[in-house]
Short mmCIF file of C-alpha atoms in Angstrom, two decimals:
data_model
loop_
_atom_site.label_atom_id
_atom_site.label_comp_id
_atom_site.label_asym_id
_atom_site.label_seq_id
_atom_site.Cartn_x
_atom_site.Cartn_y
_atom_site.Cartn_z
CA SER A 1 0.00 0.00 0.00
CA GLN A 2 0.98 3.65 -0.20
CA GLU A 3 1.57 3.88 3.56
CA ARG A 4 3.89 0.87 3.55
CA LEU A 5 5.89 2.33 0.67
CA GLU A 6 6.18 5.64 2.51
CA CYS A 7 7.41 3.88 5.65
CA MET A 8 10.01 1.91 3.68
CA ILE A 9 11.26 5.05 1.97
CA GLU A 10 11.41 6.96 5.27
CA ALA A 11 13.36 4.13 6.85
CA ASP A 12 15.87 3.97 4.00
CA PHE A 13 16.28 7.65 3.16
CA GLY A 14 15.40 9.32 6.45
CA ARG A 15 12.88 11.74 4.97
CA SER A 16 9.24 11.63 3.92
CA MET A 17 8.58 10.92 0.26
CA LYS A 18 4.82 11.11 0.38
CA TYR A 19 4.47 12.39 -3.17
CA ILE A 20 6.66 9.83 -4.95
CA LEU A 21 3.87 8.10 -6.88
CA PRO A 22 2.19 11.26 -8.25
CA THR A 23 5.63 12.60 -9.16
CA ALA A 24 6.53 9.37 -10.95
CA PHE A 25 3.22 9.43 -12.81
CA TRP A 26 3.67 12.99 -14.03
CA ALA A 27 7.28 12.26 -14.96
CA CYS A 28 6.07 9.39 -17.17
CA TYR A 29 3.05 11.27 -18.52
CA PRO A 30 4.75 12.39 -21.78
CA VAL A 31 5.56 8.74 -22.50
CA PHE A 32 1.90 7.82 -21.97
CA VAL A 33 0.82 10.57 -24.36
CA PHE A 34 3.35 9.42 -26.96
CA ILE A 35 2.15 5.81 -26.73
CA TYR A 36 -1.47 7.00 -27.06
CA LEU A 37 -0.60 9.02 -30.18
CA VAL A 38 1.23 6.08 -31.75
CA ILE A 39 -1.76 3.81 -31.14
CA LEU A 40 -4.11 6.47 -32.55
CA ALA A 41 -1.95 6.87 -35.67
CA LEU A 42 -1.88 3.11 -36.24
CA MET A 43 -5.66 2.90 -35.87
CA MET A 44 -6.10 5.77 -38.33
CA ALA A 45 -3.82 4.05 -40.82
CA LYS A 46 -5.56 0.70 -40.47
CA CYS A 47 -9.18 1.84 -40.13
CA ALA A 48 -9.76 5.35 -41.45
CA TYR A 49 -7.60 5.31 -44.58
CA PRO A 50 -9.41 2.38 -46.27
CA VAL A 51 -12.75 4.11 -45.67
CA TYR A 52 -11.34 7.34 -47.12
CA ALA A 53 -9.96 5.51 -50.16
CA PHE A 54 -13.31 3.77 -50.75
CA TYR A 55 -15.32 7.00 -50.66
CA PHE A 56 -12.75 8.90 -52.73
CA THR A 57 -12.90 6.19 -55.41
CA LYS A 58 -16.71 6.42 -55.40
CA PHE A 59 -16.44 10.21 -55.80
CA MET A 60 -14.04 9.86 -58.72
CA ILE A 61 -16.33 7.38 -60.48
CA MET A 62 -19.32 9.69 -59.91
CA ALA A 63 -17.32 12.63 -61.29
CA PHE A 64 -16.36 10.66 -64.40
CA ARG A 65 -19.98 9.62 -64.92
CA LYS A 66 -21.50 13.07 -64.47
CA ALA A 67 -18.91 15.29 -66.12
CA GLY A 68 -17.55 12.91 -68.70
CA GLY A 69 -20.75 11.12 -69.62
CA PHE A 70 -19.21 7.69 -69.05
CA SER A 71 -21.11 4.63 -67.92
CA HIS A 72 -20.17 2.97 -64.65
CA SER A 73 -17.98 0.33 -66.33
CA GLU A 74 -16.26 2.92 -68.55
CA ALA A 75 -15.59 5.11 -65.49
CA LEU A 76 -14.04 2.15 -63.67
CA ALA A 77 -11.87 1.39 -66.72
CA ARG A 78 -10.76 5.05 -66.95
CA LEU A 79 -9.97 5.13 -63.24
CA GLY A 80 -7.97 1.92 -63.50
CA GLY A 81 -6.07 3.25 -66.50
CA LEU A 82 -4.89 6.47 -64.84
CA SER A 83 -1.16 6.76 -64.32
CA ASP A 84 0.22 7.92 -61.00
CA GLU A 85 0.85 11.41 -62.39
CA ALA A 86 -2.67 11.69 -63.81
CA LEU A 87 -4.18 10.44 -60.58
CA GLN A 88 -2.18 13.00 -58.59
CA GLN A 89 -3.30 15.74 -60.96
CA PHE A 90 -6.94 14.66 -60.63
CA VAL A 91 -6.69 14.60 -56.83
CA SER A 92 -5.09 18.05 -56.68
CA ASP A 93 -7.56 19.78 -59.06
CA PRO A 94 -10.68 17.65 -59.69
CA ILE A 95 -12.90 20.57 -60.72
CA GLY A 96 -10.31 21.90 -63.18
CA ILE A 97 -9.96 18.48 -64.78
CA LEU A 98 -13.70 17.88 -65.00
CA THR A 99 -14.54 21.30 -66.44
CA THR A 100 -11.88 21.05 -69.16
CA PRO A 101 -12.78 18.09 -71.40
CA ALA A 102 -9.41 18.06 -73.17
CA ARG A 103 -7.60 17.60 -69.84
CA MET A 104 -10.07 14.91 -68.80
CA MET A 105 -9.48 12.84 -71.92
CA GLU A 106 -5.68 12.82 -71.42
#
């Protein structure tokens, strides 16, 4: 118990160390926060990113269908055929791509 620990510390060190446990907790608190943030980041990477990717893909297909006049299967084929550079360009400026048909066909 806390009292027993205090008595042992007083016997060994000759002074009262009543606040040793709260002090130890607050000394370790930044480590607890860091561990919490690491766990939160891992959960975001494992749980939230797939949901984001799913909805972003649905948005891109909808944008191809509405602005480009493609059917669902054609939009999927276009999305699958995009290079990394074209995909990055579409992500950075989707409205500019969709409102300029020549850029959309590239």
